[in-house]
Coordinates of C-alpha atoms in Angstrom, one line a residue:
M1 CA 199.1 150.0 81.8
T2 CA 195.8 151.4 83.0
T3 CA 196.0 154.6 84.9
P4 CA 193.8 155.7 87.9
R5 CA 192.4 158.4 85.6
T6 CA 190.7 155.8 83.5
F7 CA 188.6 154.4 86.4
L8 CA 187.4 157.7 87.7
P9 CA 184.4 158.2 85.4
A10 CA 183.2 154.7 86.0
L11 CA 183.4 155.1 89.7
L12 CA 181.4 158.3 89.6
S13 CA 178.7 156.6 87.6
L14 CA 178.3 153.8 90.1
L15 CA 178.1 156.2 93.0
L16 CA 175.3 158.2 91.2
L17 CA 173.3 155.0 90.5
A18 CA 173.5 153.9 94.1
A19 CA 172.3 157.4 95.3
C20 CA 169.3 157.3 93.0
S21 CA 168.4 153.8 94.1
S22 CA 168.5 154.6 97.8
G23 CA 166.5 157.8 97.3
G24 CA 163.6 155.9 95.6
D25 CA 162.8 153.7 98.6
T26 CA 159.7 154.7 100.6
P27 CA 158.9 153.7 104.2
A28 CA 156.4 150.7 104.6
Q29 CA 152.8 151.7 105.2
P30 CA 150.9 150.2 108.1
A31 CA 148.1 147.6 107.1
K32 CA 144.5 149.0 107.1
P33 CA 142.2 147.2 109.6
A34 CA 139.5 145.0 107.9
E35 CA 136.1 146.6 107.4
P36 CA 133.3 145.1 109.4
A37 CA 130.8 142.9 107.4
A38 CA 127.6 144.7 106.4
P39 CA 124.6 143.6 108.5
A40 CA 122.2 141.2 106.7
K41 CA 119.2 142.9 105.1
P42 CA 115.7 141.7 105.9
A43 CA 114.1 139.8 103.1
L44 CA 110.7 141.3 103.7
T45 CA 108.9 143.6 106.1
V46 CA 106.0 141.6 107.7
T47 CA 103.4 141.9 110.3
V48 CA 102.9 139.0 112.8
V49 CA 99.8 137.6 114.4
G50 CA 99.1 135.1 117.1
P51 CA 96.8 132.1 116.6
E52 CA 93.2 133.0 117.7
E53 CA 91.0 130.4 119.4
R54 CA 87.4 130.3 118.0
E55 CA 84.5 128.0 117.7
V56 CA 84.9 126.4 114.3
D57 CA 83.6 123.5 112.3
R58 CA 86.1 120.8 113.0
R59 CA 87.3 118.8 110.1
L60 CA 89.8 116.0 109.5
A61 CA 91.5 115.9 106.2
A62 CA 92.7 112.7 104.5
N63 CA 93.8 111.5 101.1
G64 CA 92.5 108.4 99.3
S65 CA 91.4 106.8 96.1
V66 CA 88.0 106.7 94.3
A67 CA 86.8 103.2 93.4
A68 CA 83.7 101.5 92.2
W69 CA 81.3 100.6 95.0
Q70 CA 80.8 97.2 93.5
E71 CA 81.8 95.8 90.1
A72 CA 80.1 93.0 88.1
S73 CA 82.1 90.8 85.7
L74 CA 80.2 89.8 82.5
G75 CA 81.5 87.2 80.1
A76 CA 81.2 84.0 78.2
E77 CA 79.5 81.2 80.1
S78 CA 79.7 78.8 77.2
G79 CA 82.9 78.1 75.3
G80 CA 83.8 77.7 71.6
L81 CA 81.1 80.0 70.3
R82 CA 81.6 82.9 67.8
L83 CA 80.6 86.4 68.7
T84 CA 78.0 87.7 66.2
T85 CA 76.9 90.9 68.0
V86 CA 78.9 93.4 70.2
K87 CA 76.7 96.3 71.3
A88 CA 78.1 97.8 74.4
S89 CA 81.2 100.0 74.8
V90 CA 83.1 101.6 77.7
G91 CA 81.1 104.4 79.2
D92 CA 77.7 103.1 78.1
R93 CA 74.9 103.3 80.7
V94 CA 72.9 100.1 80.7
K95 CA 69.9 98.7 82.4
R96 CA 69.4 95.3 84.0
G97 CA 68.8 92.6 81.3
E98 CA 70.0 94.8 78.4
L99 CA 71.8 92.9 75.7
L100 CA 75.5 93.6 75.5
A101 CA 76.8 90.9 73.2
E102 CA 75.5 87.7 71.5
F103 CA 77.1 84.5 70.3
A104 CA 76.2 82.3 67.3
A105 CA 73.4 80.0 68.4
E106 CA 73.2 77.4 65.7
V107 CA 75.1 74.7 67.6
P108 CA 73.2 75.3 70.9
L109 CA 69.9 75.3 69.1
A110 CA 70.7 72.0 67.4
E111 CA 71.7 70.5 70.8
Q112 CA 68.5 71.8 72.2
A113 CA 66.4 70.1 69.5
Q114 CA 68.3 66.8 70.0
A115 CA 67.7 67.0 73.8
R116 CA 63.9 67.5 73.2
A117 CA 63.8 64.5 70.9
S118 CA 65.6 62.4 73.5
L119 CA 63.2 63.5 76.1
A120 CA 60.2 62.5 73.9
E121 CA 61.7 59.1 73.3
A122 CA 62.3 58.6 77.0
E123 CA 58.8 59.6 77.9
A124 CA 57.3 57.1 75.3
T125 CA 59.4 54.4 76.8
L126 CA 58.3 55.3 80.3
A127 CA 54.6 55.2 79.2
E128 CA 55.1 51.7 77.9
A129 CA 57.0 50.6 81.0
R130 CA 54.3 52.0 83.3
A131 CA 51.5 50.1 81.3
N132 CA 53.4 46.9 81.6
A133 CA 54.1 47.4 85.3
A134 CA 50.4 48.1 85.9
R135 CA 49.3 44.9 84.2
A136 CA 51.9 43.0 86.2
R137 CA 50.6 44.4 89.4
S138 CA 47.0 43.5 88.5
V139 CA 47.8 39.7 88.2
D140 CA 50.2 39.7 91.2
G141 CA 49.2 36.7 93.4
T142 CA 47.3 34.9 90.7
G143 CA 50.3 32.8 89.6
A144 CA 50.2 34.2 86.1
L145 CA 53.6 35.7 86.5
S146 CA 56.5 34.5 88.5
P147 CA 58.0 36.9 91.1
Q148 CA 61.1 37.3 88.9
Q149 CA 58.9 38.4 85.9
L150 CA 57.0 40.8 88.1
Q151 CA 60.2 42.4 89.4
Q152 CA 61.4 42.8 85.8
Y153 CA 58.4 44.9 84.9
L154 CA 58.7 47.0 88.0
T155 CA 62.4 47.6 87.4
A156 CA 61.8 48.5 83.8
E157 CA 59.3 51.1 84.9
T158 CA 61.9 52.6 87.4
A159 CA 64.6 52.6 84.8
A160 CA 62.4 54.3 82.2
D161 CA 61.5 57.0 84.8
A162 CA 65.2 57.7 85.4
R163 CA 65.9 58.0 81.7
V164 CA 63.1 60.6 81.5
K165 CA 64.7 62.6 84.3
A166 CA 68.1 62.4 82.6
A167 CA 66.6 63.5 79.3
R168 CA 64.9 66.5 81.0
A169 CA 68.2 67.5 82.6
S170 CA 69.9 67.3 79.2
L171 CA 67.2 69.5 77.8
D172 CA 67.6 72.0 80.6
A173 CA 71.4 72.1 80.0
A174 CA 70.8 72.6 76.2
E175 CA 68.3 75.4 76.9
L176 CA 70.8 77.0 79.3
R177 CA 73.5 76.9 76.7
V178 CA 71.1 78.7 74.3
R179 CA 70.5 81.4 76.9
H180 CA 74.2 81.8 77.4
T181 CA 74.6 82.9 73.8
R182 CA 73.2 86.3 75.1
V183 CA 75.4 88.4 77.4
V184 CA 73.1 90.7 79.3
A185 CA 73.7 93.3 82.0
S186 CA 73.2 91.8 85.5
D187 CA 72.3 95.2 87.0
D188 CA 71.9 98.9 86.2
G189 CA 75.2 100.5 85.8
V190 CA 77.9 101.9 83.5
I191 CA 80.4 99.8 81.5
S192 CA 83.9 100.4 82.9
F193 CA 85.9 97.8 80.9
R194 CA 85.6 96.0 77.6
A195 CA 88.0 93.2 76.9
P196 CA 90.1 93.4 73.6
V197 CA 88.7 89.9 72.7
A198 CA 85.1 91.4 72.6
T199 CA 85.2 91.8 68.8
L200 CA 82.9 90.5 66.0
G201 CA 83.9 87.0 64.9
A202 CA 86.0 86.1 67.9
V203 CA 85.7 82.6 69.3
V204 CA 85.8 83.1 73.0
P205 CA 86.7 80.4 75.6
Q206 CA 84.4 79.7 78.5
G207 CA 84.8 82.0 81.4
Q208 CA 86.4 84.8 79.4
E209 CA 85.5 88.2 80.8
L210 CA 84.0 90.5 78.1
Y211 CA 82.8 93.5 80.2
R212 CA 83.0 95.0 83.6
L213 CA 80.1 96.9 85.1
I214 CA 80.0 99.5 87.9
R215 CA 76.8 98.6 89.6
Q216 CA 74.1 101.2 90.0
Y217 CA 76.6 103.9 88.8
R218 CA 77.9 104.2 92.4
L219 CA 81.4 105.1 93.5
E220 CA 83.1 105.1 96.9
W221 CA 86.0 107.0 98.3
R222 CA 88.5 105.1 100.4
G223 CA 90.2 107.5 102.7
E224 CA 93.5 106.6 104.4
V225 CA 93.3 107.8 108.0
P226 CA 96.0 107.5 110.6
A227 CA 95.2 105.1 113.4
A228 CA 95.4 107.9 116.0
E229 CA 92.5 109.7 114.3
L230 CA 90.1 106.8 114.0
A231 CA 88.5 107.4 117.4
R232 CA 87.2 110.7 116.0
L233 CA 85.3 109.0 113.1
K234 CA 82.0 107.1 113.1
V235 CA 79.6 105.6 110.6
G236 CA 77.2 108.2 109.2
Q237 CA 79.5 111.2 109.4
K238 CA 79.4 113.6 106.4
V239 CA 82.4 113.9 104.2
V240 CA 83.3 116.3 101.4
V241 CA 85.5 114.8 98.7
T242 CA 87.4 117.3 96.4
A243 CA 88.2 116.0 92.9
P244 CA 91.5 117.0 91.2
S245 CA 89.5 119.4 89.1
G246 CA 88.3 121.2 92.2
G247 CA 84.7 119.8 92.1
K248 CA 83.3 118.8 95.5
V249 CA 81.0 115.9 96.2
S250 CA 79.3 115.1 99.5
G251 CA 79.4 111.6 100.9
V252 CA 78.7 109.6 104.0
V253 CA 81.0 107.2 106.0
R254 CA 79.7 103.7 105.3
T255 CA 82.2 101.7 107.3
I256 CA 85.7 101.8 108.9
A257 CA 88.1 99.0 108.1
P258 CA 88.7 96.6 111.0
T259 CA 92.4 96.4 110.4
V260 CA 95.3 99.0 110.1
D261 CA 98.0 98.6 107.5
S262 CA 101.2 97.5 109.3
Q263 CA 103.4 99.5 107.0
T264 CA 101.6 102.9 106.9
R265 CA 99.7 102.6 110.2
N266 CA 96.7 103.9 108.3
A267 CA 93.2 102.5 108.1
L268 CA 90.8 102.7 105.2
V269 CA 87.5 104.5 105.7
Y270 CA 84.9 103.7 103.1
V271 CA 82.7 106.7 102.1
D272 CA 79.6 106.2 99.9
L273 CA 79.2 108.8 97.1
P274 CA 76.0 109.6 95.3
A275 CA 75.4 108.0 91.9
S276 CA 75.6 111.4 90.3
A277 CA 79.3 111.7 91.4
G278 CA 80.5 109.1 88.9
S279 CA 77.9 109.0 86.1
G280 CA 78.2 111.0 82.9
A281 CA 81.2 112.2 81.0
D282 CA 81.3 115.4 83.0
A283 CA 81.1 113.8 86.4
P284 CA 83.7 115.2 88.8
L285 CA 85.0 111.9 90.1
K286 CA 86.1 108.8 88.2
A287 CA 87.1 105.4 89.5
G288 CA 90.9 105.3 90.0
M289 CA 91.2 109.0 90.9
F290 CA 93.3 110.2 93.8
A291 CA 91.2 112.7 95.8
R292 CA 91.3 114.6 99.1
G293 CA 88.4 114.4 101.6
E294 CA 87.4 116.2 104.8
F295 CA 85.4 114.5 107.5
D296 CA 82.9 116.7 109.4
L297 CA 83.7 116.3 113.1
G298 CA 81.1 118.9 114.3
K299 CA 81.7 122.2 116.1
G300 CA 84.4 122.8 118.7
R301 CA 87.1 125.3 119.9
G302 CA 90.2 125.5 117.7
L303 CA 93.1 127.7 116.6
T304 CA 92.7 129.8 113.6
L305 CA 94.9 132.1 111.4
P306 CA 94.3 134.5 108.6
R307 CA 94.1 132.7 105.2
Q308 CA 97.1 134.7 104.0
A309 CA 99.3 133.3 106.7
V310 CA 99.1 129.8 105.3
A311 CA 101.2 129.0 102.2
M312 CA 100.8 125.8 100.1
R313 CA 103.9 124.2 98.7
D314 CA 104.3 120.8 97.1
G315 CA 100.8 119.9 98.3
F316 CA 101.4 120.7 101.9
N317 CA 100.4 123.7 104.1
F318 CA 103.1 125.8 105.8
I319 CA 103.3 128.8 108.1
F320 CA 106.3 130.9 109.1
L321 CA 107.1 131.4 112.8
V322 CA 109.1 134.5 113.7
G323 CA 111.8 133.9 116.3
A324 CA 113.5 136.3 118.7
D325 CA 116.3 136.8 116.2
R326 CA 113.8 137.9 113.6
R327 CA 114.4 134.8 111.5
V328 CA 111.5 132.8 110.3
T329 CA 111.0 129.0 110.7
Q330 CA 108.9 127.2 108.0
T331 CA 106.5 125.0 109.9
K332 CA 104.2 122.3 108.3
V333 CA 100.6 122.4 109.6
E334 CA 97.4 120.4 109.2
V335 CA 94.6 122.6 108.0
G336 CA 90.9 121.9 108.8
Y337 CA 88.2 124.6 109.0
R338 CA 88.2 127.2 106.3
D339 CA 86.0 130.3 105.6
A340 CA 86.4 133.5 103.6
E341 CA 88.9 135.0 106.0
R342 CA 90.4 132.4 108.4
V343 CA 91.8 128.9 108.4
G344 CA 91.6 126.4 111.2
I345 CA 95.0 124.9 112.3
N346 CA 94.9 121.3 113.6
T347 CA 98.6 121.3 114.5
R348 CA 99.8 122.3 118.0
L349 CA 101.8 125.5 118.0
P350 CA 104.3 126.8 120.5
A351 CA 103.0 129.0 123.3
G352 CA 103.1 132.7 122.3
A353 CA 103.8 131.8 118.7
Q354 CA 104.2 134.8 116.3
V355 CA 103.1 133.9 112.8
V356 CA 103.8 135.9 109.6
A357 CA 100.4 137.3 108.8
S358 CA 100.8 137.8 105.0
G359 CA 103.5 137.3 102.3
A360 CA 104.3 133.8 103.4
G361 CA 104.6 132.7 99.8
F362 CA 107.6 135.0 99.4
L363 CA 109.6 133.7 102.3
A364 CA 112.0 130.8 102.8
D365 CA 113.1 129.0 105.9
G366 CA 115.7 131.0 107.8
D367 CA 115.0 134.3 106.1
L368 CA 115.6 137.5 108.2
V369 CA 112.5 139.7 108.3
Q370 CA 111.7 143.2 109.6
V371 CA 108.6 143.1 111.9
A372 CA 106.4 146.1 111.2
T373 CA 105.3 148.1 114.2
A374 CA 101.6 149.0 114.8
G375 CA 102.0 152.5 113.3
S376 CA 104.2 151.6 110.4
P377 CA 103.0 151.9 106.8
A378 CA 103.3 148.1 106.4
A379 CA 101.1 147.5 109.4
K380 CA 98.5 150.0 108.2
A381 CA 98.5 148.2 104.8
E382 CA 97.5 145.0 106.5

């Protein structure tokens, strides 16, 4: 039988553990309030300027393609002949009448000789028929010949004359076929294309193109201009076309297309370029190039900004407008006039616009900026 004395140590141990457990509890701490978010830091300290109106050289920019002014196709005018000479290659500058290629002439020369012999035979027959007809006419009315016999002599003369004309036509065709064995340049120009079939020994079918020639070495620029801007253009206006390499070529508006593309709402403006623009291996422009041009619209009043205020991205010009909250808005603009310090802006800007004067290339749309005051170091650096 268990006695109360046996449970006494166990009971004391339980009481001690309970006291230690209750003594270790600490009162709950109140939650700390959330710290306020740190204010956004400006991306850049900038100075701002407003657009300035000045008298400028007004220009209209457009993009377009460079193409040959006129092209001439040169090829085989007779079929079934073998190429024996191939002289011209792409890029060669040629003169009118210069030999480019030649076909074997044995067959055409034989046909020409045969045609000449046929003509000689026809002429002999005609001479005999004319003599017979002359004798028949001399005895007409004497009863020596019947009317039927007289008519036979006259008809024979007419038929012989027709055979002579046919023989002469055959000779002309044979001589033309001989001339067609020579492929010559139809005008001064530069060879822009040579067909793969233009090789020695090739038998070329009639009508096959062998070469293509840019006539008189001349190119043209075909600018794509929005329909709304066409009223500002006229024939004879000066245009400066800038090649992808940066080279500049001056041209003149030749004509404006009478129709507008229904998809793009642009019209083609054809600009004549000097022969030097496309002749020679080092010429700045080549047919097929994509180039930018500026039409000279004369002098006028326009908005200008410092050159540093305009940033170019992806082929377009942008400025950054500073709002009341000091955040910038990236704005696409059309640039016209340029000089060493300022750029003409053809895009309408909001009244009182404040534009980042420099450092636009380091900003992104929506950036927060610090606007420098007139006496700040940043402003003095400007």
